[in-house]
Amino acid sequence: MGCGSSSDCGGCPSQSSGCGGGAPQQPQDLTAQLHELSSVKHVIGVVSGKGGVGKSSVTSLMAITMARKGYKVGILDADITGPSIPKMFGIKEKAYADEIGMYPKGGIDVMSVNLLLENDTDPVLWRGPILGNVVKQFYSDVIWKDIDYLFVDMPPGTGDVAITVYQSLKLDGIIIVTSPQDLVSMIVEKAVKMADLMQVPIIGVVENYSYFHCPDNGKDYQIFGESHIEEILQKYGLLLLNRLPIDPTIANLCDKGDIEAIEKTNLENVSLPE
């Protein structure tokens, strides 16, 4: 960006780099390009203000929902240091690459760093810029063939990787995942404000772990306390996509790598950009 003053450029360290005499410069376009063999109609980010709210499970359930509606779906696992998507879908075969590009795995196309590591339990000890570059590679170097909806499972928070996704991927919108605690509600506002700053539309909010439905007496119990999500929805004019219960069935299916066997996702009525 220009310094804002053209009165004295003589001692400016940016003079040799073509500052333009203090004239404002156009912001650099950081948008990543898809592989020439890729075709992706819509890119949907799934975000949370903090960890532990079930963002990856919501990403998986949204992907399953849209696949059951007849769409071709992919998941880009951008949570590089804490990838869980391959485990949920039971994908054990490693991804591979050739001179043309990289190839996702699974019935629902998945690309994750765990599909590249020799051992699933190997830690990823990379700093922010490298993590961001890997996410861009997963978008640009992977061949996403005939994808209607590519869901991006983002890491929690508003750090380097989240910024890379917002700046580099052509997001059609984001889904914010939260849970009922007051602390999480506060952090949701950070995600809302970041989306606004990055000029990315918010499709809506999913409140996860909203309640537990007791099979013995049929009553619902708010394990994490009373929800305050309505206050945020009203404040920012957001749409509540659904409240999801605490469901041991989902946890068991994720552990078994069989999340696609879920009977009902409770996200069937969510509308995404066409």
XYZ file of C-alpha atoms in Angstrom:
274
model
C 0.000 0.000 0.000
C 1.170 3.576 -0.579
C 2.435 5.685 2.307
C -0.194 8.303 1.617
C 2.212 11.161 0.963
C 4.165 12.022 -2.159
C 5.829 15.154 -0.754
C 9.200 13.541 0.014
C 10.019 10.103 -1.364
C 13.774 10.525 -1.341
C 14.489 8.541 1.827
C 11.640 6.072 1.537
C 12.773 2.409 1.598
C 9.896 1.518 -0.740
C 11.057 3.899 -3.462
C 13.001 1.246 -5.372
C 10.073 -1.196 -5.235
C 7.825 1.076 -7.254
C 5.702 2.665 -4.556
C 4.227 5.042 -7.106
C 5.043 8.290 -5.352
C 2.655 7.694 -2.488
C -0.336 7.010 -4.721
C -2.716 4.345 -3.365
C -2.145 0.949 -4.933
C -4.709 -1.700 -5.743
C -4.768 -4.526 -3.153
C -2.996 -7.661 -4.272
C -5.269 -10.401 -5.578
C -4.531 -13.469 -3.450
C -7.211 -15.682 -4.992
C -5.993 -19.213 -5.693
C -6.927 -20.836 -8.992
C -8.397 -24.296 -9.323
C -6.546 -27.011 -11.201
C -7.289 -26.902 -14.925
C -9.013 -30.296 -14.646
C -11.119 -29.255 -11.633
C -14.715 -28.132 -11.713
C -16.236 -26.719 -8.511
C -19.543 -24.853 -8.546
C -19.737 -23.766 -4.902
C -17.268 -23.508 -2.024
C -18.757 -23.465 1.489
C -16.625 -22.810 4.582
C -17.574 -24.374 7.922
C -16.142 -22.304 10.760
C -16.185 -21.957 14.530
C -14.838 -19.384 16.923
C -13.221 -22.062 19.075
C -12.516 -25.771 19.143
C -14.667 -28.491 20.650
C -18.012 -27.524 19.155
C -18.204 -30.364 16.618
C -17.334 -28.367 13.521
C -15.883 -31.367 11.669
C -18.925 -33.501 12.397
C -21.210 -30.725 11.100
C -19.034 -30.473 7.981
C -19.393 -34.222 7.466
C -23.151 -34.167 8.062
C -23.602 -31.280 5.603
C -21.576 -33.166 2.978
C -23.639 -36.321 3.523
C -26.861 -34.307 3.335
C -26.001 -32.769 -0.021
C -24.683 -36.060 -1.415
C -28.012 -37.707 -0.554
C -29.764 -34.955 -2.487
C -27.886 -36.067 -5.576
C -25.056 -33.525 -5.622
C -21.386 -34.363 -6.151
C -19.647 -33.332 -2.948
C -16.085 -32.869 -1.695
C -14.462 -31.946 1.620
C -11.235 -29.976 1.845
C -9.903 -30.585 5.347
C -8.231 -27.263 6.150
C -7.721 -28.173 9.810
C -4.149 -29.195 9.026
C -2.910 -29.701 12.594
C -6.040 -31.485 13.790
C -7.473 -33.389 10.823
C -10.355 -35.744 11.581
C -12.377 -36.035 8.374
C -10.641 -39.176 6.971
C -11.195 -40.985 10.272
C -14.907 -40.158 10.250
C -15.329 -41.507 6.720
C -13.144 -44.558 7.292
C -10.671 -43.571 4.557
C -7.480 -45.534 5.116
C -5.931 -45.539 1.655
C -3.429 -42.729 1.163
C -3.950 -40.054 -1.449
C -1.521 -40.007 -4.310
C -0.147 -37.554 -6.813
C 1.377 -37.770 -10.270
C 2.724 -35.261 -12.753
C -0.810 -34.020 -13.386
C -1.980 -33.339 -9.832
C -3.228 -34.778 -6.542
C -6.311 -36.956 -6.224
C -8.861 -36.996 -3.367
C -10.174 -40.171 -1.780
C -13.583 -41.525 -0.807
C -17.104 -41.644 -2.221
C -17.423 -38.084 -0.994
C -14.122 -36.702 -2.287
C -11.829 -35.903 0.656
C -8.402 -34.303 0.779
C -6.677 -34.078 4.144
C -3.108 -33.955 5.398
C -3.732 -37.305 7.124
C -4.062 -38.849 3.671
C -0.474 -37.786 2.976
C 1.213 -38.657 6.281
C 2.880 -42.041 6.678
C 1.154 -42.513 10.042
C -2.180 -40.948 11.018
C -0.843 -40.114 14.462
C 2.206 -38.194 13.201
C 1.995 -34.573 14.426
C 2.116 -31.726 11.933
C 4.713 -29.314 13.325
C 4.436 -26.518 10.777
C 4.176 -22.771 11.253
C 1.366 -20.578 9.978
C 2.630 -19.653 6.486
C 3.330 -23.301 5.615
C -0.116 -24.347 6.863
C -1.704 -21.699 4.669
C 0.261 -22.835 1.628
C -0.861 -26.436 2.159
C -4.506 -25.331 2.202
C -3.979 -23.437 -1.054
C -2.364 -26.534 -2.568
C -5.325 -28.645 -1.520
C -7.498 -26.206 -3.461
C -5.275 -25.627 -6.495
C -3.299 -28.854 -6.976
C -6.025 -31.388 -6.155
C -8.230 -32.441 -9.048
C -11.777 -31.819 -7.827
C -13.864 -33.334 -10.619
C -17.433 -32.150 -11.218
C -17.977 -30.968 -7.629
C -21.250 -29.199 -6.893
C -20.352 -28.356 -3.283
C -16.848 -28.287 -1.827
C -17.026 -27.964 1.952
C -13.967 -26.513 3.682
C -13.542 -27.760 7.244
C -11.644 -24.843 8.738
C -9.566 -24.809 11.917
C -11.102 -23.012 14.897
C -10.431 -19.346 15.461
C -9.313 -16.497 13.223
C -5.641 -17.343 12.645
C -3.400 -17.756 9.609
C -5.242 -20.650 7.968
C -8.648 -19.013 8.347
C -7.303 -15.821 6.769
C -5.796 -17.850 3.913
C -9.141 -19.550 3.244
C -11.037 -16.274 3.240
C -8.498 -14.536 0.993
C -7.541 -17.355 -1.362
C -10.601 -19.562 -1.834
C -13.655 -18.322 -3.654
C -16.104 -18.853 -0.814
C -19.793 -18.632 -1.659
C -20.581 -18.468 2.037
C -19.846 -19.870 5.472
C -21.720 -21.899 8.058
C -20.891 -21.005 11.657
C -20.974 -23.827 14.203
C -21.529 -23.037 17.858
C -22.737 -24.594 21.099
C -24.925 -23.158 23.882
C -22.282 -21.921 26.359
C -21.993 -18.179 26.972
C -18.275 -18.270 26.140
C -18.909 -19.822 22.742
C -21.655 -17.312 21.989
C -19.182 -14.511 22.581
C -16.628 -16.104 20.259
C -19.265 -16.620 17.554
C -19.417 -12.856 17.304
C -15.723 -12.851 16.379
C -16.438 -15.260 13.510
C -19.342 -13.091 12.380
C -17.219 -9.952 12.402
C -14.361 -11.686 10.550
C -16.739 -12.820 7.821
C -18.003 -9.254 7.546
C -14.474 -7.850 7.311
C -13.571 -10.410 4.625
C -16.865 -9.725 2.807
C -18.021 -13.351 2.853
C -21.759 -14.011 3.297
C -22.969 -16.073 6.251
C -25.370 -18.829 5.227
C -26.428 -19.446 8.802
C -25.604 -20.850 12.204
C -25.767 -24.439 13.465
C -26.000 -24.819 17.221
C -24.426 -28.163 18.045
C -24.770 -30.061 21.343
C -27.918 -28.042 21.912
C -29.661 -30.653 24.054
C -29.755 -34.342 24.943
C -32.913 -36.287 24.185
C -33.343 -38.969 26.820
C -34.613 -42.194 25.236
C -35.983 -43.418 28.578
C -38.372 -40.589 29.416
C -38.534 -38.663 26.131
C -37.435 -35.399 27.750
C -34.812 -32.964 26.403
C -32.023 -31.836 28.726
C -29.808 -28.809 28.065
C -26.514 -30.290 29.228
C -24.496 -27.151 28.417
C -27.044 -24.759 29.830
C -29.632 -22.496 28.292
C -28.905 -21.331 24.769
C -28.289 -17.639 24.061
C -27.947 -18.033 20.300
C -31.170 -16.105 19.627
C -29.535 -12.918 20.906
C -26.716 -13.182 18.352
C -29.084 -14.176 15.558
C -31.182 -11.096 16.240
C -28.213 -8.789 16.668
C -26.650 -9.703 13.315
C -29.711 -10.797 11.373
C -28.523 -14.393 11.021
C -30.456 -17.537 10.151
C -30.522 -20.508 12.538
C -30.061 -23.569 10.335
C -30.844 -26.006 13.152
C -30.152 -27.042 16.717
C -28.423 -30.426 16.794
C -28.697 -32.744 19.807
C -25.919 -34.524 21.665
C -26.136 -37.872 19.905
C -23.978 -40.820 21.009
C -24.848 -42.535 17.730
C -22.900 -39.933 15.765
C -19.895 -40.276 18.071
C -19.918 -44.055 17.684
C -20.187 -43.864 13.890
C -17.326 -41.347 13.741
C -15.145 -43.632 15.870
C -15.948 -46.550 13.566
C -15.292 -44.508 10.428
C -18.863 -45.012 9.295
C -20.417 -41.552 9.563
C -22.168 -42.062 6.208
C -24.380 -44.708 7.853
C -26.178 -42.031 9.878
C -29.926 -42.305 9.281
C -30.818 -38.640 9.724
C -28.440 -35.688 9.653
C -30.969 -33.108 10.974
C -29.609 -30.760 8.302
C -31.889 -31.941 5.500
C -33.740 -28.603 5.372
C -30.637 -26.430 5.020
C -30.628 -24.437 1.782
C -27.294 -23.685 0.100
C -26.520 -21.379 -2.854
C -27.657 -22.908 -6.135
